[in-house]
CSV table of N, CA and C in Angstrom, one decimal:
chain,number,residue,atom,x,y,z
A,1,MET,N,-12.2,-61.5,-29.8
A,1,MET,CA,-11.7,-61.7,-31.1
A,1,MET,C,-11.5,-63.2,-31.4
A,2,TYR,N,-11.0,-63.9,-30.4
A,2,TYR,CA,-10.8,-65.3,-30.6
A,2,TYR,C,-12.1,-66.1,-30.9
A,3,ALA,N,-13.1,-65.8,-30.1
A,3,ALA,CA,-14.4,-66.4,-30.3
A,3,ALA,C,-15.0,-66.1,-31.7
A,4,ARG,N,-14.8,-64.8,-32.1
A,4,ARG,CA,-15.3,-64.4,-33.4
A,4,ARG,C,-14.6,-65.2,-34.5
A,5,LYS,N,-13.3,-65.3,-34.4
A,5,LYS,CA,-12.5,-66.0,-35.4
A,5,LYS,C,-12.9,-67.5,-35.5
A,6,LYS,N,-13.2,-68.0,-34.3
A,6,LYS,CA,-13.6,-69.4,-34.3
A,6,LYS,C,-15.0,-69.6,-35.0
A,7,VAL,N,-15.9,-68.7,-34.7
A,7,VAL,CA,-17.2,-68.8,-35.3
A,7,VAL,C,-17.1,-68.6,-36.8
A,8,MET,N,-16.3,-67.7,-37.2
A,8,MET,CA,-16.1,-67.4,-38.7
A,8,MET,C,-15.5,-68.6,-39.4
A,9,ALA,N,-14.6,-69.3,-38.7
A,9,ALA,CA,-13.9,-70.5,-39.3
A,9,ALA,C,-14.9,-71.6,-39.4
A,10,GLU,N,-15.7,-71.8,-38.4
A,10,GLU,CA,-16.8,-72.8,-38.4
A,10,GLU,C,-17.8,-72.5,-39.5
A,11,ALA,N,-18.2,-71.3,-39.7
A,11,ALA,CA,-19.2,-70.9,-40.7
A,11,ALA,C,-18.6,-71.1,-42.1
A,12,ALA,N,-17.3,-70.9,-42.3
A,12,ALA,CA,-16.7,-71.1,-43.6
A,12,ALA,C,-16.9,-72.5,-44.1
A,13,ASN,N,-17.0,-73.5,-43.2
A,13,ASN,CA,-17.1,-74.9,-43.5
A,13,ASN,C,-18.5,-75.4,-43.6
A,14,MET,N,-19.5,-74.5,-43.4
A,14,MET,CA,-20.9,-74.9,-43.4
A,14,MET,C,-21.6,-74.7,-44.8
A,15,THR,N,-22.5,-75.5,-45.1
A,15,THR,CA,-23.4,-75.3,-46.2
A,15,THR,C,-24.3,-74.1,-46.0
A,16,PRO,N,-24.9,-73.5,-47.0
A,16,PRO,CA,-25.9,-72.4,-46.7
A,16,PRO,C,-27.1,-72.9,-45.9
A,17,GLU,N,-27.5,-74.2,-46.1
A,17,GLU,CA,-28.6,-74.7,-45.3
A,17,GLU,C,-28.2,-74.8,-43.8
A,18,GLN,N,-27.0,-75.2,-43.6
A,18,GLN,CA,-26.5,-75.3,-42.2
A,18,GLN,C,-26.4,-74.0,-41.5
A,19,LEU,N,-26.0,-73.0,-42.3
A,19,LEU,CA,-25.9,-71.6,-41.8
A,19,LEU,C,-27.3,-71.1,-41.4
A,20,GLU,N,-28.3,-71.3,-42.3
A,20,GLU,CA,-29.6,-70.9,-42.1
A,20,GLU,C,-30.2,-71.6,-40.8
A,21,GLN,N,-29.9,-72.9,-40.6
A,21,GLN,CA,-30.4,-73.6,-39.5
A,21,GLN,C,-29.7,-73.1,-38.2
A,22,GLN,N,-28.5,-72.8,-38.3
A,22,GLN,CA,-27.7,-72.3,-37.1
A,22,GLN,C,-28.3,-70.9,-36.7
A,23,PHE,N,-28.6,-70.0,-37.7
A,23,PHE,CA,-29.2,-68.7,-37.4
A,23,PHE,C,-30.5,-68.9,-36.7
A,24,SER,N,-31.4,-69.8,-37.3
A,24,SER,CA,-32.7,-70.0,-36.7
A,24,SER,C,-32.6,-70.5,-35.3
A,25,ASP,N,-31.7,-71.5,-35.1
A,25,ASP,CA,-31.5,-72.1,-33.7
A,25,ASP,C,-31.1,-71.0,-32.7
A,26,LEU,N,-30.3,-70.0,-33.1
A,26,LEU,CA,-29.8,-69.0,-32.2
A,26,LEU,C,-31.0,-68.2,-31.7
A,27,TYR,N,-32.0,-67.9,-32.5
A,27,TYR,CA,-33.1,-67.0,-32.1
A,27,TYR,C,-34.4,-67.7,-31.8
A,28,ALA,N,-34.5,-69.0,-32.1
A,28,ALA,CA,-35.7,-69.8,-31.9
A,28,ALA,C,-36.2,-69.8,-30.4
A,29,PRO,N,-35.3,-69.8,-29.5
A,29,PRO,CA,-35.8,-69.9,-28.1
A,29,PRO,C,-36.6,-68.7,-27.6
A,30,TYR,N,-36.5,-67.6,-28.4
A,30,TYR,CA,-37.3,-66.4,-28.0
A,30,TYR,C,-38.8,-66.5,-28.4
A,31,TYR,N,-39.1,-67.4,-29.4
A,31,TYR,CA,-40.4,-67.4,-30.0
A,31,TYR,C,-41.1,-68.8,-29.9
A,32,GLU,N,-42.4,-68.8,-30.2
A,32,GLU,CA,-43.1,-70.0,-30.4
A,32,GLU,C,-43.3,-70.2,-31.9
A,33,LEU,N,-42.5,-71.2,-32.4
A,33,LEU,CA,-42.5,-71.5,-33.8
A,33,LEU,C,-43.5,-72.6,-34.1
A,34,GLN,N,-44.1,-72.6,-35.3
A,34,GLN,CA,-44.9,-73.7,-35.7
A,34,GLN,C,-44.0,-74.8,-36.4
A,35,PRO,N,-44.6,-76.0,-36.5
A,35,PRO,CA,-43.8,-77.0,-37.1
A,35,PRO,C,-43.2,-76.6,-38.5
A,36,GLY,N,-41.9,-76.9,-38.7
A,36,GLY,CA,-41.3,-76.5,-40.0
A,36,GLY,C,-41.0,-75.0,-40.1
A,37,GLU,N,-41.3,-74.2,-39.2
A,37,GLU,CA,-41.0,-72.8,-39.2
A,37,GLU,C,-39.6,-72.5,-38.7
A,38,ARG,N,-38.9,-71.6,-39.4
A,38,ARG,CA,-37.6,-71.2,-39.0
A,38,ARG,C,-37.5,-69.6,-38.9
A,39,ILE,N,-36.6,-69.1,-38.1
A,39,ILE,CA,-36.4,-67.7,-38.0
A,39,ILE,C,-35.4,-67.4,-39.2
A,40,ILE,N,-35.7,-66.4,-40.0
A,40,ILE,CA,-34.9,-65.9,-41.1
A,40,ILE,C,-34.4,-64.5,-40.9
A,41,GLY,N,-35.0,-63.8,-39.9
A,41,GLY,CA,-34.6,-62.4,-39.6
A,41,GLY,C,-34.9,-62.1,-38.2
A,42,ASN,N,-34.0,-61.2,-37.6
A,42,ASN,CA,-34.2,-60.9,-36.2
A,42,ASN,C,-33.7,-59.4,-36.0
A,43,TRP,N,-34.5,-58.7,-35.2
A,43,TRP,CA,-34.2,-57.3,-34.9
A,43,TRP,C,-34.5,-57.1,-33.4
A,44,SER,N,-33.6,-56.3,-32.7
A,44,SER,CA,-33.8,-56.1,-31.3
A,44,SER,C,-33.9,-54.7,-31.0
A,45,GLY,N,-34.6,-54.4,-29.8
A,45,GLY,CA,-34.8,-53.0,-29.4
A,45,GLY,C,-35.5,-53.0,-28.1
A,46,VAL,N,-36.3,-51.9,-27.9
A,46,VAL,CA,-37.2,-51.8,-26.7
A,46,VAL,C,-38.6,-51.5,-27.2
A,47,GLU,N,-39.5,-51.9,-26.3
A,47,GLU,CA,-41.0,-51.7,-26.6
A,47,GLU,C,-41.3,-50.2,-26.6
A,48,TYR,N,-42.1,-49.7,-27.5
A,48,TYR,CA,-42.6,-48.4,-27.5
A,48,TYR,C,-43.7,-48.2,-26.5
A,49,GLN,N,-43.6,-47.2,-25.6
A,49,GLN,CA,-44.7,-47.0,-24.6
A,49,GLN,C,-45.3,-45.6,-24.7
A,50,GLY,N,-45.1,-44.9,-25.8
A,50,GLY,CA,-45.8,-43.6,-25.9
A,50,GLY,C,-44.9,-42.5,-25.3
A,51,PRO,N,-45.2,-41.3,-25.7
A,51,PRO,CA,-44.5,-40.2,-25.1
A,51,PRO,C,-44.9,-40.0,-23.6
A,52,ALA,N,-43.9,-39.7,-22.8
A,52,ALA,CA,-44.2,-39.5,-21.3
A,52,ALA,C,-44.4,-38.1,-21.0
A,53,SER,N,-45.5,-37.8,-20.5
A,53,SER,CA,-45.8,-36.4,-20.0
A,53,SER,C,-45.0,-36.1,-18.8
A,54,THR,N,-44.9,-34.8,-18.4
A,54,THR,CA,-44.1,-34.5,-17.2
A,54,THR,C,-44.7,-35.2,-16.0
A,55,ALA,N,-46.0,-35.2,-15.9
A,55,ALA,CA,-46.7,-35.8,-14.7
A,55,ALA,C,-46.4,-37.3,-14.7
A,56,ARG,N,-46.4,-37.9,-15.9
A,56,ARG,CA,-46.2,-39.4,-15.9
A,56,ARG,C,-44.7,-39.7,-15.5
A,57,ARG,N,-43.8,-38.8,-16.0
A,57,ARG,CA,-42.4,-39.0,-15.6
A,57,ARG,C,-42.2,-38.9,-14.1
A,58,VAL,N,-42.8,-37.9,-13.5
A,58,VAL,CA,-42.7,-37.7,-12.0
A,58,VAL,C,-43.3,-38.9,-11.3
A,59,ALA,N,-44.5,-39.3,-11.7
A,59,ALA,CA,-45.2,-40.5,-11.1
A,59,ALA,C,-44.3,-41.7,-11.2
A,60,GLY,N,-43.8,-41.9,-12.4
A,60,GLY,CA,-42.9,-43.1,-12.7
A,60,GLY,C,-41.7,-43.1,-11.8
A,61,GLY,N,-41.1,-41.9,-11.6
A,61,GLY,CA,-39.9,-41.8,-10.8
A,61,GLY,C,-40.3,-42.1,-9.3
A,62,ALA,N,-41.4,-41.7,-8.8
A,62,ALA,CA,-41.8,-42.0,-7.5
A,62,ALA,C,-42.1,-43.5,-7.3
A,63,LEU,N,-42.7,-44.1,-8.3
A,63,LEU,CA,-43.0,-45.5,-8.3
A,63,LEU,C,-41.7,-46.3,-8.3
A,64,ASN,N,-40.8,-45.9,-9.1
A,64,ASN,CA,-39.5,-46.6,-9.1
A,64,ASN,C,-38.8,-46.5,-7.8
A,65,ALA,N,-38.8,-45.3,-7.2
A,65,ALA,CA,-38.2,-45.2,-5.9
A,65,ALA,C,-38.9,-46.1,-4.8
A,66,ALA,N,-40.2,-46.1,-4.8
A,66,ALA,CA,-40.9,-46.9,-3.9
A,66,ALA,C,-40.7,-48.4,-4.1
A,67,SER,N,-40.7,-48.8,-5.4
A,67,SER,CA,-40.6,-50.2,-5.7
A,67,SER,C,-39.2,-50.7,-5.5
A,68,ALA,N,-38.2,-49.9,-5.4
A,68,ALA,CA,-36.8,-50.3,-5.3
A,68,ALA,C,-36.6,-51.1,-4.0
A,69,ALA,N,-37.4,-50.8,-3.0
A,69,ALA,CA,-37.3,-51.5,-1.7
A,69,ALA,C,-38.0,-52.8,-1.7
A,70,VAL,N,-38.8,-53.1,-2.7
A,70,VAL,CA,-39.6,-54.3,-2.7
A,70,VAL,C,-39.0,-55.3,-3.7
A,71,ILE,N,-38.7,-56.5,-3.2
A,71,ILE,CA,-38.1,-57.5,-4.0
A,71,ILE,C,-39.1,-57.9,-5.1
A,72,GLY,N,-38.6,-58.0,-6.4
A,72,GLY,CA,-39.4,-58.5,-7.5
A,72,GLY,C,-40.3,-57.5,-8.1
A,73,VAL,N,-40.3,-56.3,-7.6
A,73,VAL,CA,-41.1,-55.2,-8.3
A,73,VAL,C,-40.3,-54.2,-8.9
A,74,SER,N,-40.4,-54.0,-10.2
A,74,SER,CA,-39.7,-52.9,-10.8
A,74,SER,C,-40.5,-52.4,-12.0
A,75,THR,N,-40.2,-51.2,-12.4
A,75,THR,CA,-40.8,-50.7,-13.7
A,75,THR,C,-39.6,-50.4,-14.6
A,76,TYR,N,-39.8,-50.8,-15.8
A,76,TYR,CA,-38.8,-50.6,-16.8
A,76,TYR,C,-39.4,-50.7,-18.2
A,77,VAL,N,-38.8,-50.3,-19.2
A,77,VAL,CA,-39.2,-50.5,-20.6
A,77,VAL,C,-38.6,-51.8,-21.1
A,78,PRO,N,-39.5,-52.8,-21.4
A,78,PRO,CA,-38.9,-54.1,-21.8
A,78,PRO,C,-38.1,-54.1,-23.1
A,79,ASN,N,-37.1,-54.8,-23.1
A,79,ASN,CA,-36.4,-55.1,-24.4
A,79,ASN,C,-37.2,-56.1,-25.2
A,80,VAL,N,-37.1,-56.0,-26.5
A,80,VAL,CA,-37.9,-56.9,-27.4
A,80,VAL,C,-37.0,-57.5,-28.5
A,81,HIS,N,-37.5,-58.6,-29.0
A,81,HIS,CA,-36.9,-59.1,-30.2
A,81,HIS,C,-38.1,-59.3,-31.2
A,82,VAL,N,-37.8,-59.0,-32.4
A,82,VAL,CA,-38.9,-59.2,-33.5
A,82,VAL,C,-38.2,-60.1,-34.5
A,83,GLY,N,-38.9,-61.2,-34.8
A,83,GLY,CA,-38.4,-62.2,-35.7
A,83,GLY,C,-39.3,-62.4,-36.9
A,84,LEU,N,-38.7,-62.6,-38.0
A,84,LEU,CA,-39.4,-62.9,-39.3
A,84,LEU,C,-39.1,-64.4,-39.6
A,85,THR,N,-40.2,-65.1,-39.9
A,85,THR,CA,-40.1,-66.6,-40.1
A,85,THR,C,-40.1,-66.9,-41.6
A,86,ASN,N,-39.7,-68.1,-42.0
A,86,ASN,CA,-39.7,-68.5,-43.4
A,86,ASN,C,-41.1,-68.6,-43.9
A,87,THR,N,-42.1,-68.6,-43.1
A,87,THR,CA,-43.5,-68.6,-43.6
A,87,THR,C,-44.1,-67.2,-43.7
A,88,GLY,N,-43.3,-66.2,-43.3
A,88,GLY,CA,-43.8,-64.8,-43.4
A,88,GLY,C,-44.4,-64.2,-42.2
A,89,ARG,N,-44.5,-65.0,-41.1
A,89,ARG,CA,-45.1,-64.5,-39.9
A,89,ARG,C,-44.0,-63.6,-39.2
A,90,VAL,N,-44.5,-62.6,-38.5
A,90,VAL,CA,-43.6,-61.8,-37.7
A,90,VAL,C,-44.0,-62.0,-36.2
A,91,LEU,N,-42.9,-62.4,-35.5
A,91,LEU,CA,-43.1,-62.8,-34.1
A,91,LEU,C,-42.4,-61.8,-33.2
A,92,VAL,N,-43.0,-61.6,-32.0
A,92,VAL,CA,-42.5,-60.6,-31.0
A,92,VAL,C,-42.2,-61.4,-29.7
A,93,SER,N,-41.0,-61.2,-29.2
A,93,SER,CA,-40.6,-61.8,-27.9
A,93,SER,C,-40.3,-60.6,-27.0
A,94,ARG,N,-40.9,-60.6,-25.8
A,94,ARG,CA,-40.8,-59.5,-24.9
A,94,ARG,C,-40.1,-59.9,-23.6
A,95,GLU,N,-39.3,-59.0,-23.1
A,95,GLU,CA,-38.6,-59.2,-21.9
A,95,GLU,C,-39.5,-59.2,-20.7
A,96,TYR,N,-39.3,-60.0,-19.7
A,96,TYR,CA,-40.0,-59.9,-18.4
A,96,TYR,C,-39.0,-60.1,-17.3
A,97,SER,N,-39.5,-59.6,-16.1
A,97,SER,CA,-38.6,-59.7,-14.9
A,97,SER,C,-39.1,-60.9,-14.1
A,98,ASP,N,-38.1,-61.6,-13.6
A,98,ASP,CA,-38.4,-62.8,-12.7
A,98,ASP,C,-37.8,-62.4,-11.3
A,99,PHE,N,-38.6,-61.9,-10.4
A,99,PHE,CA,-38.1,-61.5,-9.1
A,99,PHE,C,-37.0,-60.5,-9.2
A,100,GLY,N,-37.2,-59.5,-10.1
A,100,GLY,CA,-36.3,-58.4,-10.3
A,100,GLY,C,-35.2,-58.7,-11.2
A,101,LYS,N,-35.0,-59.9,-11.7
A,101,LYS,CA,-33.9,-60.2,-12.6
A,101,LYS,C,-34.4,-60.1,-14.0
A,102,ARG,N,-33.8,-59.2,-14.7
A,102,ARG,CA,-34.1,-58.9,-16.1
A,102,ARG,C,-33.4,-59.9,-17.0
A,103,GLY,N,-33.8,-59.8,-18.3
A,103,GLY,CA,-33.1,-60.7,-19.3
A,103,GLY,C,-33.8,-61.9,-19.6
A,104,ASN,N,-35.0,-62.1,-19.1
A,104,ASN,CA,-35.9,-63.2,-19.5
A,104,ASN,C,-36.8,-62.8,-20.6
A,105,PHE,N,-37.0,-63.7,-21.6
A,105,PHE,CA,-37.9,-63.4,-22.7
A,105,PHE,C,-38.9,-64.4,-22.9
A,106,LYS,N,-40.1,-64.0,-23.4
A,106,LYS,CA,-41.1,-65.0,-23.7
A,106,LYS,C,-41.9,-64.5,-24.9
A,107,HIS,N,-42.4,-65.4,-25.7
A,107,HIS,CA,-43.2,-65.1,-26.9
A,107,HIS,C,-44.4,-64.1,-26.4
A,108,HIS,N,-44.5,-63.1,-27.2
A,108,HIS,CA,-45.6,-62.1,-26.8
A,108,HIS,C,-46.7,-62.0,-27.9
A,109,ALA,N,-46.3,-62.0,-29.2
A,109,ALA,CA,-47.3,-61.8,-30.2
A,109,ALA,C,-46.8,-62.5,-31.5
A,110,ALA,N,-47.8,-62.9,-32.3
A,110,ALA,CA,-47.5,-63.4,-33.7
A,110,ALA,C,-48.4,-62.6,-34.7
A,111,LEU,N,-47.8,-61.9,-35.6
A,111,LEU,CA,-48.5,-61.2,-36.6
A,111,LEU,C,-48.5,-62.0,-37.9
A,112,ASP,N,-49.6,-61.9,-38.6
A,112,ASP,CA,-49.8,-62.7,-39.8
A,112,ASP,C,-48.9,-62.4,-41.0
A,113,GLN,N,-48.8,-63.4,-41.9
A,113,GLN,CA,-48.0,-63.2,-43.1
A,113,GLN,C,-48.6,-61.9,-43.8
A,114,GLY,N,-47.7,-61.1,-44.4
A,114,GLY,CA,-48.1,-59.9,-45.0
A,114,GLY,C,-48.0,-58.7,-44.1
A,115,THR,N,-47.5,-58.9,-42.9
A,115,THR,CA,-47.2,-57.7,-42.0
A,115,THR,C,-46.2,-56.8,-42.6
A,116,ARG,N,-46.5,-55.5,-42.4
A,116,ARG,CA,-45.6,-54.5,-43.0
A,116,ARG,C,-45.0,-53.7,-41.8
A,117,ALA,N,-43.8,-53.1,-42.0
A,117,ALA,CA,-43.2,-52.2,-41.0
A,117,ALA,C,-43.3,-50.8,-41.5
A,118,PHE,N,-43.6,-49.8,-40.6
A,118,PHE,CA,-43.7,-48.4,-41.0
A,118,PHE,C,-42.9,-47.6,-40.0
A,119,ASN,N,-42.3,-46.5,-40.5
A,119,ASN,CA,-41.5,-45.6,-39.6
A,119,ASN,C,-42.4,-44.6,-39.0
A,120,GLN,N,-41.8,-43.7,-38.2
A,120,GLN,CA,-42.6,-42.7,-37.4
A,120,GLN,C,-43.4,-41.8,-38.4
A,121,ASP,N,-42.8,-41.4,-39.5
A,121,ASP,CA,-43.5,-40.4,-40.4
A,121,ASP,C,-44.8,-41.1,-40.9
A,122,ALA,N,-44.7,-42.3,-41.3
A,122,ALA,CA,-45.9,-43.0,-41.8
A,122,ALA,C,-46.9,-43.4,-40.7
A,123,SER,N,-46.5,-43.6,-39.5
A,123,SER,CA,-47.3,-44.0,-38.4
A,123,SER,C,-48.0,-42.8,-37.7
A,124,TYR,N,-47.2,-41.8,-37.4
A,124,TYR,CA,-47.7,-40.6,-36.7
A,124,TYR,C,-47.2,-39.4,-37.3
A,125,PRO,N,-47.7,-39.1,-38.5
A,125,PRO,CA,-47.1,-37.9,-39.3
A,125,PRO,C,-47.3,-36.6,-38.5
A,126,GLY,N,-46.2,-35.9,-38.3
A,126,GLY,CA,-46.2,-34.6,-37.6
A,126,GLY,C,-46.4,-34.6,-36.1
A,127,GLN,N,-46.5,-35.8,-35.5
A,127,GLN,CA,-46.8,-35.9,-34.1
A,127,GLN,C,-45.5,-36.2,-33.3
A,128,ASP,N,-45.5,-35.7,-32.1
A,128,ASP,CA,-44.3,-36.0,-31.2
A,128,ASP,C,-44.6,-37.3,-30.5
A,129,ILE,N,-43.8,-38.3,-30.7
A,129,ILE,CA,-44.0,-39.6,-30.2
A,129,ILE,C,-43.0,-39.9,-29.0
A,130,GLY,N,-42.4,-38.8,-28.5
A,130,GLY,CA,-41.5,-39.0,-27.4
A,130,GLY,C,-40.0,-39.1,-27.8
A,131,SER,N,-39.2,-39.1,-26.8
A,131,SER,CA,-37.8,-39.2,-27.0
A,131,SER,C,-37.3,-40.6,-27.4
A,132,ARG,N,-36.4,-40.6,-28.3
A,132,ARG,CA,-35.8,-41.9,-28.7
A,132,ARG,C,-35.0,-42.4,-27.6
A,133,PRO,N,-35.3,-43.7,-27.2
A,133,PRO,CA,-34.5,-44.3,-26.1
A,133,PRO,C,-33.1,-44.7,-26.5
A,134,GLY,N,-32.3,-45.0,-25.5
A,134,GLY,CA,-31.0,-45.5,-25.8
A,134,GLY,C,-31.0,-46.9,-26.3
A,135,ASN,N,-30.1,-47.4,-27.1
A,135,ASN,CA,-30.1,-48.7,-27.6
A,135,ASN,C,-29.3,-49.6,-26.6
A,136,PRO,N,-30.1,-50.6,-25.9
A,136,PRO,CA,-29.4,-51.4,-24.9
A,136,PRO,C,-28.5,-52.4,-25.5
A,137,PHE,N,-28.6,-52.7,-26.8
A,137,PHE,CA,-27.7,-53.7,-27.4
A,137,PHE,C,-26.5,-53.1,-28.0
A,138,ASN,N,-26.5,-51.8,-28.5
A,138,ASN,CA,-25.3,-51.2,-29.0
A,138,ASN,C,-25.5,-49.7,-28.8
A,139,PRO,N,-25.0,-49.1,-27.8
A,139,PRO,CA,-25.2,-47.7,-27.5
A,139,PRO,C,-24.7,-46.7,-28.6
A,140,LEU,N,-23.9,-47.2,-29.5
A,140,LEU,CA,-23.4,-46.3,-30.6
A,140,LEU,C,-24.4,-46.2,-31.8
A,141,VAL,N,-25.5,-47.0,-31.8
A,141,VAL,CA,-26.4,-47.0,-32.9
A,141,VAL,C,-27.8,-46.6,-32.3
A,142,SER,N,-28.4,-45.6,-33.0
A,142,SER,CA,-29.7,-45.1,-32.6
A,142,SER,C,-30.8,-46.1,-33.0
A,143,LEU,N,-31.8,-46.2,-32.2
A,143,LEU,CA,-33.0,-47.0,-32.5
A,143,LEU,C,-33.9,-46.2,-33.4
A,144,GLU,N,-34.7,-46.9,-34.2
A,144,GLU,CA,-35.7,-46.3,-35.0
A,144,GLU,C,-37.1,-46.8,-34.6
A,145,PHE,N,-38.0,-45.8,-34.7
A,145,PHE,CA,-39.4,-46.2,-34.3
A,145,PHE,C,-40.0,-47.1,-35.5
A,146,ILE,N,-40.6,-48.2,-35.1
A,146,ILE,CA,-41.2,-49.1,-36.0
A,146,ILE,C,-42.6,-49.4,-35.6
A,147,GLN,N,-43.6,-49.3,-36.5
A,147,GLN,CA,-44.9,-49.8,-36.2
A,147,GLN,C,-45.2,-51.0,-37.2
A,148,LEU,N,-45.5,-52.2,-36.6
A,148,LEU,CA,-45.8,-53.4,-37.4
A,148,LEU,C,-47.3,-53.4,-37.6
A,149,ARG,N,-47.8,-53.6,-38.8
A,149,ARG,CA,-49.2,-53.7,-39.1
A,149,ARG,C,-49.5,-55.0,-39.9
A,150,SER,N,-50.3,-55.8,-39.3
A,150,SER,CA,-50.7,-57.1,-40.0
A,150,SER,C,-51.9,-56.8,-40.8
A,151,PRO,N,-52.1,-57.7,-41.8
A,151,PRO,CA,-53.3,-57.6,-42.6
A,151,PRO,C,-54.6,-57.6,-41.8
A,152,SER,N,-54.6,-58.3,-40.7
A,152,SER,CA,-55.8,-58.4,-39.9
A,152,SER,C,-56.1,-57.2,-39.0
A,153,GLY,N,-55.1,-56.2,-39.0
A,153,GLY,CA,-55.3,-55.0,-38.3
A,153,GLY,C,-54.5,-54.9,-37.0
A,154,ASP,N,-53.9,-56.0,-36.6
A,154,ASP,CA,-53.1,-56.0,-35.4
A,154,ASP,C,-51.9,-55.1,-35.6
A,155,THR,N,-51.5,-54.4,-34.5
A,155,THR,CA,-50.3,-53.6,-34.6
A,155,THR,C,-49.4,-53.9,-33.4
A,156,TYR,N,-48.1,-53.6,-33.6
A,156,TYR,CA,-47.2,-53.6,-32.5
A,156,TYR,C,-46.1,-52.5,-32.8
A,157,GLU,N,-45.8,-51.8,-31.7
A,157,GLU,CA,-44.8,-50.7,-31.9
A,157,GLU,C,-43.6,-50.9,-31.0
A,158,ALA,N,-42.5,-50.6,-31.6
A,158,ALA,CA,-41.2,-50.7,-30.8
A,158,ALA,C,-40.2,-49.8,-31.4
A,159,TRP,N,-39.1,-49.6,-30.6
A,159,TRP,CA,-37.9,-48.9,-31.1
A,159,TRP,C,-36.9,-50.0,-31.4
A,160,LEU,N,-36.6,-50.2,-32.7
A,160,LEU,CA,-35.7,-51.3,-33.1
A,160,LEU,C,-34.4,-50.8,-33.7
A,161,SER,N,-33.4,-51.6,-33.5
A,161,SER,CA,-32.1,-51.3,-34.0
A,161,SER,C,-32.1,-51.6,-35.5
A,162,PRO,N,-31.5,-50.7,-36.3
A,162,PRO,CA,-31.3,-50.9,-37.7
A,162,PRO,C,-30.3,-52.0,-38.0
A,163,GLN,N,-29.6,-52.5,-36.9
A,163,GLN,CA,-28.6,-53.5,-37.0
A,163,GLN,C,-29.2,-54.9,-36.8
A,164,GLY,N,-30.3,-55.2,-37.6
A,164,GLY,CA,-30.8,-56.5,-37.6
A,164,GLY,C,-30.2,-57.4,-38.6
A,165,SER,N,-30.5,-58.7,-38.5
A,165,SER,CA,-29.9,-59.7,-39.4
A,165,SER,C,-31.0,-60.3,-40.2
A,166,ARG,N,-30.8,-60.6,-41.4
A,166,ARG,CA,-31.8,-61.3,-42.3
A,166,ARG,C,-31.0,-62.2,-43.2
A,167,GLN,N,-31.5,-63.4,-43.3
A,167,GLN,CA,-30.9,-64.4,-44.2
A,167,GLN,C,-30.9,-63.8,-45.6
A,168,GLY,N,-29.9,-64.0,-46.3
A,168,GLY,CA,-29.8,-63.6,-47.7
A,168,GLY,C,-29.4,-62.1,-47.9
A,169,GLN,N,-29.2,-61.4,-46.8
A,169,GLN,CA,-28.7,-60.0,-46.9
A,169,GLN,C,-27.3,-59.9,-46.2
A,170,GLN,N,-26.4,-59.2,-46.9
A,170,GLN,CA,-25.1,-59.1,-46.3
A,170,GLN,C,-25.1,-57.9,-45.3
A,171,GLY,N,-24.4,-58.1,-44.2
A,171,GLY,CA,-24.3,-57.1,-43.2
A,171,GLY,C,-25.6,-56.9,-42.4
A,172,PHE,N,-25.7,-55.7,-41.8
A,172,PHE,CA,-26.9,-55.4,-41.0
A,172,PHE,C,-28.0,-54.8,-41.9
A,173,SER,N,-29.2,-54.9,-41.4
A,173,SER,CA,-30.3,-54.2,-42.2
A,173,SER,C,-31.4,-53.8,-41.2
A,174,SER,N,-32.1,-52.8,-41.6
A,174,SER,CA,-33.3,-52.4,-40.8
A,174,SER,C,-34.5,-53.3,-41.2
A,175,ILE,N,-35.4,-53.4,-40.3
A,175,ILE,CA,-36.6,-54.2,-40.5
A,175,ILE,C,-37.4,-53.5,-41.7
A,176,LEU,N,-37.2,-52.2,-41.8
A,176,LEU,CA,-37.9,-51.5,-42.9
A,176,LEU,C,-37.5,-52.0,-44.3
A,177,GLN,N,-36.2,-52.5,-44.4
A,177,GLN,CA,-35.8,-53.1,-45.7
A,177,GLN,C,-36.4,-54.4,-46.0
A,178,SER,N,-36.8,-55.1,-44.9
A,178,SER,CA,-37.5,-56.4,-45.1
A,178,SER,C,-39.0,-56.4,-45.2
A,179,LEU,N,-39.6,-55.5,-44.4
A,179,LEU,CA,-41.1,-55.4,-44.3
A,179,LEU,C,-41.7,-54.1,-44.7
A,180,GLY,N,-40.8,-53.2,-45.2
A,180,GLY,CA,-41.3,-51.8,-45.5
A,180,GLY,C,-42.2,-51.7,-46.7
């Protein structure tokens, strides 16, 4: 509570430009930005890896058990961050493991200006896409399936929190509100 009050007090004394820069600086380390590019929106979640069949779940469980004894080898669904830039590009940062230590992120993909976000019904109408995973960032908020489609045809799929942040919007927002 003390830290939040301190941040809010500092923010009250900043210009809108300073707030925008501080927001971008917070998320910029996750992405590879071009000169003059800033992050104006960010959403977090987990990568979509398709529905798991029973055989795949059993094999995955066996692999996890076997790899638990080996240092640096693990299987998990990576956390992701999806950022929107002031130039309209959509960037994806994906978690990776460094000798078994999670929480490391690196730039994974850049989707062109004009990329749109689609929900499950628009992406896979009437299909079972698997169980919704838990939200690693806020267990009280369900993740939503998102398919990002760029004008060039590139796609990226993830389960993202509707509690994303976007410059110029009050409170939390879904990526569907920004790119839908």
